[in-house]
Coordinates of C-alpha atoms and ligand atoms in Angstrom, one line a residue:
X1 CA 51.4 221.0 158.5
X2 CA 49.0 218.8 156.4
X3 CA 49.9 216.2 154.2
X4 CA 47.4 217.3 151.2
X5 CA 45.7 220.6 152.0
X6 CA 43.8 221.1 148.9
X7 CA 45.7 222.6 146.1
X8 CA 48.7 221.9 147.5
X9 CA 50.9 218.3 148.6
X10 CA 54.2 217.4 149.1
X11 CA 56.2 214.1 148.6
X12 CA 59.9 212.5 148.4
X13 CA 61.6 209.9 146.0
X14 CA 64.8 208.5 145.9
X15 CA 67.2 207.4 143.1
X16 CA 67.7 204.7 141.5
X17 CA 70.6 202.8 139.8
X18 CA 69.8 200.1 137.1
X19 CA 71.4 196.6 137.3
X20 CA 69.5 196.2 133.9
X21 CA 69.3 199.3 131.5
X22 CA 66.8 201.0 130.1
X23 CA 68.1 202.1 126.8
X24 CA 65.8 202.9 123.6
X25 CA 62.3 203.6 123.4
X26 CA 59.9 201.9 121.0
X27 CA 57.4 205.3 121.0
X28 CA 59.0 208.4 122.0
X29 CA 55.6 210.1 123.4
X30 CA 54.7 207.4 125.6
X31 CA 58.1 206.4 126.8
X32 CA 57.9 203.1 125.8
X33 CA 61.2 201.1 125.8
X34 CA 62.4 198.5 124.4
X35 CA 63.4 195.9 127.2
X36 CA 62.0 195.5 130.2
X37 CA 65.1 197.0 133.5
X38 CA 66.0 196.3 136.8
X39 CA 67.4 198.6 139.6
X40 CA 67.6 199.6 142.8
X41 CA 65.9 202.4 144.4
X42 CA 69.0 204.0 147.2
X43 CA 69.0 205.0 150.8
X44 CA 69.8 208.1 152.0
X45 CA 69.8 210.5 148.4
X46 CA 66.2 212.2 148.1
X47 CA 64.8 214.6 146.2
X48 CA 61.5 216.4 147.7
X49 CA 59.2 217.9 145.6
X50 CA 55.6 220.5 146.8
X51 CA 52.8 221.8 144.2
X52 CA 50.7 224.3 144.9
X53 CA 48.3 225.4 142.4
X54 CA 46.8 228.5 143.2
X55 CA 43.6 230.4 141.5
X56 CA 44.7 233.7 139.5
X57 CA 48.1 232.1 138.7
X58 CA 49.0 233.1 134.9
X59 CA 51.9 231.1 134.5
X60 CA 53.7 227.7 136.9
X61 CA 57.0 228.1 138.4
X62 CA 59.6 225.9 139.3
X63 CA 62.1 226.6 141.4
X64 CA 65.1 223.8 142.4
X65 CA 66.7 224.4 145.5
X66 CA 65.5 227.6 146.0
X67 CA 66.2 229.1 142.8
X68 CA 64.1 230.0 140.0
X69 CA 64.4 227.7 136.5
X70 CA 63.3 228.3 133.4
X71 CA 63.7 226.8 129.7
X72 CA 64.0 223.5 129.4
X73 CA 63.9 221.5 132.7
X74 CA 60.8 224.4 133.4
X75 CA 59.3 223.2 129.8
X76 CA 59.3 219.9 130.8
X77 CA 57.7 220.5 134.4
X78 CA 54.9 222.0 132.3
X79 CA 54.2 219.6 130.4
X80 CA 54.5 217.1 133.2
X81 CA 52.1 219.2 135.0
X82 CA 49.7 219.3 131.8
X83 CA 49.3 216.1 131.6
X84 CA 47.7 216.1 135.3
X85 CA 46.2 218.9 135.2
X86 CA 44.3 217.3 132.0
X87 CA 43.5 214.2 133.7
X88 CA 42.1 216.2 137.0
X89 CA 40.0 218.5 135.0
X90 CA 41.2 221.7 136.5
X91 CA 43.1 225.0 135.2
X92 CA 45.5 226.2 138.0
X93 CA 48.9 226.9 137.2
X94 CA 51.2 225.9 140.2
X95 CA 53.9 226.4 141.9
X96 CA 56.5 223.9 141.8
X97 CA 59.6 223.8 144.8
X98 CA 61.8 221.4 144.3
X99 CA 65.0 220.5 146.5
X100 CA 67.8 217.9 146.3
X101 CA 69.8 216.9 149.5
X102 CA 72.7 215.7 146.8
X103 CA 74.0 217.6 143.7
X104 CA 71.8 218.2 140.9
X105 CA 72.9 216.5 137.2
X106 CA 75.7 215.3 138.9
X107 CA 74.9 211.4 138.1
X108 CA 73.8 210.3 140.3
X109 CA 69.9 210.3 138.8
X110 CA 68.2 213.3 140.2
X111 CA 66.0 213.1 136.8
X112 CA 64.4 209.3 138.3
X113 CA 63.8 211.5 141.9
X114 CA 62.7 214.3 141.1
X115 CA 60.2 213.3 138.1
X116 CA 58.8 210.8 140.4
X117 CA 58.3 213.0 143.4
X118 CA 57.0 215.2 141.3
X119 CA 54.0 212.7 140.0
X120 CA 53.7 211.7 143.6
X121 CA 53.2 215.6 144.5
X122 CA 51.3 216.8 141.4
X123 CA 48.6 214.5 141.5
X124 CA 47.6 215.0 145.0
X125 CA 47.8 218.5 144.9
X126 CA 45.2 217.8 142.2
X127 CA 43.2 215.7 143.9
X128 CA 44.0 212.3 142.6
X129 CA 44.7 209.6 144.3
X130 CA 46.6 207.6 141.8
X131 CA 48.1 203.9 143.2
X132 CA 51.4 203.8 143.2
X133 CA 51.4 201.9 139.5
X134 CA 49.8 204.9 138.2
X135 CA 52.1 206.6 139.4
X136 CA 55.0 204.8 137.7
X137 CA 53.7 205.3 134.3
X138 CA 52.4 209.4 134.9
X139 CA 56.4 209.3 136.1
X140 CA 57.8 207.3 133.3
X141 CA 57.0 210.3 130.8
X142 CA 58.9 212.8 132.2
X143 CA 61.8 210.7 132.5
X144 CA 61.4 207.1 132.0
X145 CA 63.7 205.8 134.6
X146 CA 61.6 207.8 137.2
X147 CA 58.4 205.1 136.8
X148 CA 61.4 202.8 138.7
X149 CA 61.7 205.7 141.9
X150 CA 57.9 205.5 143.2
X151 CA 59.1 202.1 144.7
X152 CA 61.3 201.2 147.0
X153 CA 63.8 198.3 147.1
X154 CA 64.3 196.0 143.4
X155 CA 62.2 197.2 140.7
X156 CA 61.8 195.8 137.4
X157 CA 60.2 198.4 134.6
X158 CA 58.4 195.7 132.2
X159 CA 58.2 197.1 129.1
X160 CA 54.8 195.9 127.8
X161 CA 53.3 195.1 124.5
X162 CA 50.4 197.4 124.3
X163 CA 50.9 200.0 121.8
X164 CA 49.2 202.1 124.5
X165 CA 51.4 201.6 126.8
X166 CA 48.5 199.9 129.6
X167 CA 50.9 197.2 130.4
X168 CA 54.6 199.1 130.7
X169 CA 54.6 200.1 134.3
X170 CA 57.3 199.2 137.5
X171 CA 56.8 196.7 140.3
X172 CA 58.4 196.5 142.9
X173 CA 60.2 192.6 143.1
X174 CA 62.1 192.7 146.3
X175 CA 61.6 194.8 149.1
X176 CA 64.3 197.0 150.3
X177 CA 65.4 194.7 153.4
X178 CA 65.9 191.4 151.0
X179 CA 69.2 191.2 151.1
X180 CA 70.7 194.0 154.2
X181 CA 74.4 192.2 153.2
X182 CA 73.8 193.9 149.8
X183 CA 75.7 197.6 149.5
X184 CA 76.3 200.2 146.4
X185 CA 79.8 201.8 147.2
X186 CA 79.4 204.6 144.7
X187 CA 82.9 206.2 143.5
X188 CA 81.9 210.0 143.4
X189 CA 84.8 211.2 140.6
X190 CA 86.3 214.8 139.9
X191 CA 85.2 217.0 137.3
X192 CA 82.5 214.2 135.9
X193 CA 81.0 216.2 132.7
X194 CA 77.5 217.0 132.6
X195 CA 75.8 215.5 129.5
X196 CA 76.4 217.2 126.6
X197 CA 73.0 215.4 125.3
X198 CA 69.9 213.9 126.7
X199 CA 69.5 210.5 127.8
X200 CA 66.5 210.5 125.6
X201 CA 68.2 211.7 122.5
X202 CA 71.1 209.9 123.1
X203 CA 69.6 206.5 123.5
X204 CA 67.4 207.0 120.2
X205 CA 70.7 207.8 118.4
X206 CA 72.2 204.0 119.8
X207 CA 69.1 202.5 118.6
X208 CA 69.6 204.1 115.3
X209 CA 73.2 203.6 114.4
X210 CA 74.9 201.3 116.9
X211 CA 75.9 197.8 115.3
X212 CA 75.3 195.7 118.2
X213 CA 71.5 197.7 119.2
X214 CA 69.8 194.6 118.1
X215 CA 72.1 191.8 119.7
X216 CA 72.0 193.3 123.3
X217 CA 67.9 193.5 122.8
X218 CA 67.6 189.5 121.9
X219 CA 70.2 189.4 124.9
X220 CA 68.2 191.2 127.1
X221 CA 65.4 188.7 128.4
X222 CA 67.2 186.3 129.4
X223 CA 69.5 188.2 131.5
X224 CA 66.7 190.2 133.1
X225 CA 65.6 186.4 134.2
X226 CA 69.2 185.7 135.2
X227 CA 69.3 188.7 137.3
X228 CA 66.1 188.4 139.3
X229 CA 67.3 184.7 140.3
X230 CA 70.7 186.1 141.3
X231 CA 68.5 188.3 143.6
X232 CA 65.9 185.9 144.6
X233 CA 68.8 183.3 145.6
X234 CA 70.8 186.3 147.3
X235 CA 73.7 184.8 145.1
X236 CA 76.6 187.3 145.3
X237 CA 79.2 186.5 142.8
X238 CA 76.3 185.5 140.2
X239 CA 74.9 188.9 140.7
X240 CA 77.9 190.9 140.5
X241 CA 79.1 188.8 137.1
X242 CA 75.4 189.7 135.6
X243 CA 76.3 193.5 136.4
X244 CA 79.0 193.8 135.1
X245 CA 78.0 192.0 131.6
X246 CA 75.1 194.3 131.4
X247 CA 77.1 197.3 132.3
X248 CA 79.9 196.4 129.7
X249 CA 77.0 195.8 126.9
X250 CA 75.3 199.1 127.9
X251 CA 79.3 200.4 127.4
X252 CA 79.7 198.6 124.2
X253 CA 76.3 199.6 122.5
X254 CA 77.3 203.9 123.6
X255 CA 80.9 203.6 122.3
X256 CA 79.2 201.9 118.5
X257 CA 76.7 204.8 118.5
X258 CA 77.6 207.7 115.9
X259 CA 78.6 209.6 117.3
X260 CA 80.2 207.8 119.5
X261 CA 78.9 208.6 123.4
X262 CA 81.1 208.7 125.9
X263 CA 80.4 209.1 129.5
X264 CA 83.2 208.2 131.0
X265 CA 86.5 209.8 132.4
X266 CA 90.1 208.3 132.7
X267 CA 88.9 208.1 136.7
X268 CA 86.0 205.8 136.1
X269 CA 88.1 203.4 133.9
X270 CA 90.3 203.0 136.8
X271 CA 87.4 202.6 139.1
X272 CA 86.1 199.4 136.5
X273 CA 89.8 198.4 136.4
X274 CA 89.8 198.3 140.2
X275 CA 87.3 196.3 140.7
X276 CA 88.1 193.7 138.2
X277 CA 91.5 193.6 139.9
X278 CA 90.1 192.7 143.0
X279 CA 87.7 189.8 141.7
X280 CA 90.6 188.2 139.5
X281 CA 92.6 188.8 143.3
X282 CA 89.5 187.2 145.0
X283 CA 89.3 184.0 142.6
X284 CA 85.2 185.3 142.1
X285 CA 83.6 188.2 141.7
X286 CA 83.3 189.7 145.2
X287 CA 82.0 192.7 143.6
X288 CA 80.2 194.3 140.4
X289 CA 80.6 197.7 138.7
X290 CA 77.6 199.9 136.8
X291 CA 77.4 203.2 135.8
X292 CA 74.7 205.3 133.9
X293 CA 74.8 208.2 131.2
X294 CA 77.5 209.9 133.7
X295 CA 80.9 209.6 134.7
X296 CA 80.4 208.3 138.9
X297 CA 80.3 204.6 139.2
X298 CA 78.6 202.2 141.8
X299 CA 80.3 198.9 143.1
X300 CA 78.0 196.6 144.5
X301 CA 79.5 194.3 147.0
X302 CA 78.8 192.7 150.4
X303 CA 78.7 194.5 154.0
X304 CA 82.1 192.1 154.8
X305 CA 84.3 193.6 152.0
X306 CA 82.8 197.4 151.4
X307 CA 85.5 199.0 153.8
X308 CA 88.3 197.3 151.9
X309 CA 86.7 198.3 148.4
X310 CA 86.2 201.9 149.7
X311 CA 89.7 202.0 150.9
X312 CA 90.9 200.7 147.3
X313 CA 88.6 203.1 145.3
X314 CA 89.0 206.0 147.5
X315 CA 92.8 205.8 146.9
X316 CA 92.4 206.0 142.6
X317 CA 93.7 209.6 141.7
X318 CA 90.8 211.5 140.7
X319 CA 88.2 209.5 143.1
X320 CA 86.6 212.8 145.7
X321 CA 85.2 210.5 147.7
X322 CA 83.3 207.3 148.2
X323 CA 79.7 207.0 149.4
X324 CA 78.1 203.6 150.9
X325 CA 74.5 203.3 150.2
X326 CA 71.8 200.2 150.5
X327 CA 68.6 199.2 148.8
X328 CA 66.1 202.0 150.2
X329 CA 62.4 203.0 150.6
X330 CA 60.1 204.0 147.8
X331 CA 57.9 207.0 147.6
X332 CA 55.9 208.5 149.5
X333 CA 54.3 211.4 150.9
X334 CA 55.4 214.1 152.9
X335 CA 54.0 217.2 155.1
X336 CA 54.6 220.3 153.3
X337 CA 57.5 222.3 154.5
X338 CA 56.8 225.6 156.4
X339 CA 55.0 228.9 154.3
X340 CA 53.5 226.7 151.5
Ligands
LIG1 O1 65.4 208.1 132.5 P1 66.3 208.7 131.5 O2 65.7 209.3 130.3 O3 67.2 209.8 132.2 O4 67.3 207.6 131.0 C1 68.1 206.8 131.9 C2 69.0 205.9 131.3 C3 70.0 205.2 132.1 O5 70.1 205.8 133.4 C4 71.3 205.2 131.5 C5 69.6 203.7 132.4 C6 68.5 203.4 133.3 O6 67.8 202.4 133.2 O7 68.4 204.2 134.3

């Protein structure tokens, strides 16, 4: 087992929530947003991608968890695999073998993984060997939260000012053992819909119609500052305050969109319901909801009161279950599984 056999290299990303959203792009082909976002890459979720490109091939496959794909997720793994095969000067189609160890479109971000194991896997298989900032922006195209996935730990995704987009790349700002007290109880809820549009339609239809677009981006700065103190200073209640005013903004800007978008179910308004309960219990915010473009929503709180949240949450009707993740590692590359 080799780790990059010519033509062929394997590699594994993880998720990643956002504490700060990405939410509207500036230029559509270059994936160029509007504000600058935070998040955290997560432990334990993974998506592992291999390329092979082979001589002779006439077209590239992709096949997710063992199954052939084709039209548009296979579309877009072309033209993800265009790109490098542009900037490596070679022909070959490839093969593509994808595999999730948690449920596809469910969520929980398999778009950030995959996308940026796929860079990760792609390039070496081509014979690049990008740094990991290259990376981030190859990534960013095919989905633009994936540029956050190549690291590990707090990202930020700065947004630039180039109109080629030289300067919008992720960093990584804290490494994933900052703050081990720091946990993401996600409520996993029943039945959550699969989006009925893409993130990046969706987001280009908030920036066209909703009232308060332009408000949350003059917002936006300073609470990205904000945030990165509440991390720096490990300040708990600050943090979980900032969450939740970004989350409710990102809430507020979906529901004004026409037509309206919303990602939520009855279950996840009880789950943000919850958790307010338990902070106006508390006297201070002892923890802090977010959700993305889906119905599942993560609860950031401290090792000392996740087994009483996960109680609470586990017990709404309509919660499956509840999983306990922490900041994890970034990218990186892996051998390439048996018979490829
Ligand atoms: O990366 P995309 O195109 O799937 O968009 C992701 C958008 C959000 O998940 C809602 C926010 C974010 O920053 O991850």
């Amino acid at each position: 087992m080799s780790v990059g056999s010519p033509g062929a290299a394997a590699y594994e990303c993880s998720p990643n929530i956002a504490l700060i959203k990405y939410w509207g792009v500036r230029d559509p082909r270059r994936t160029l947003p509007w504000n600058s976002s935070v998040s955290v890459t997560l432990d334990r979720l993974r998506s592992r991608t291999a390329v092979r490109f082979e001589g002779g091939r006439s077209e590239d496959e992709f096949r997710l968890d063992g199954a052939a794909v084709g039209g548009r997720p296979l579309d877009d793994v072309i033209e993800f695999l265009d790109r490098v095969r542009g900037a490596a000067g070679i022909r070959e189609r490839a093969v593509v073998d994808s595999s999730n160890n948690f449920q596809t479109a469910s969520g929980l971000a398999s778009s950030a993984s995959g996308f940026a194991a796929l860079a990760g896997a792609a390039t070496r298989a081509a014979g690049l060997n990008w740094s990991d900032r290259r990376l981030s922006q190859l990534a960013r195209l095919g989905s633009g939260s994936a540029c956050r996935s190549i690291y590990g730990g707090f990202v930020e995704w700065r947004r630039g000012t180039r109109s080629d987009g030289s300067d919008c790349y992720a960093r990584p700002v804290f490494g994933e053992d900052h703050w081990p007290e720091l946990v993401d109880v996600v409520a996993i809820v029943k039945g959550a819909p699969t989006k009925p549009v893409r993130s990046a339609a969706a987001m280009q239809s908030s920036v066209a119609t909703s009232p308060g677009y332009a408000h949350r981006q003059k917002e936006l700065p300073g609470r990205v500052r904000k945030l990165l103190r509440a991390l720096r200073d490990r300040d708990a209640p600050r943090l979980f305050d900032l969450v939740m005013e970004e989350c409710d903004s990102f809430r507020d800007v979906c529901e004004t969109t026409d037509p309206p978008l919303d990602y939520l179910t009855a279950t996840s308004r009880s789950v943000l319901a919850a958790v307010r309960a338990e902070n106006e219990r508390a006297g201070r915010a002892v923890a802090g909801y977010t959700h993305d473009a889906g119905a599942h929503v993560h609860v950031f709180t401290l090792t000392k009161s996740a087994a009483r949240l996960r109680r609470r949450l586990g017990s709404i009707e309509g919660v499956d279950r509840t999983l306990l993740l922490r900041p994890g590692p970034g990218g990186r590359a892996i051998p390439l599984p048996r018979g490829r």
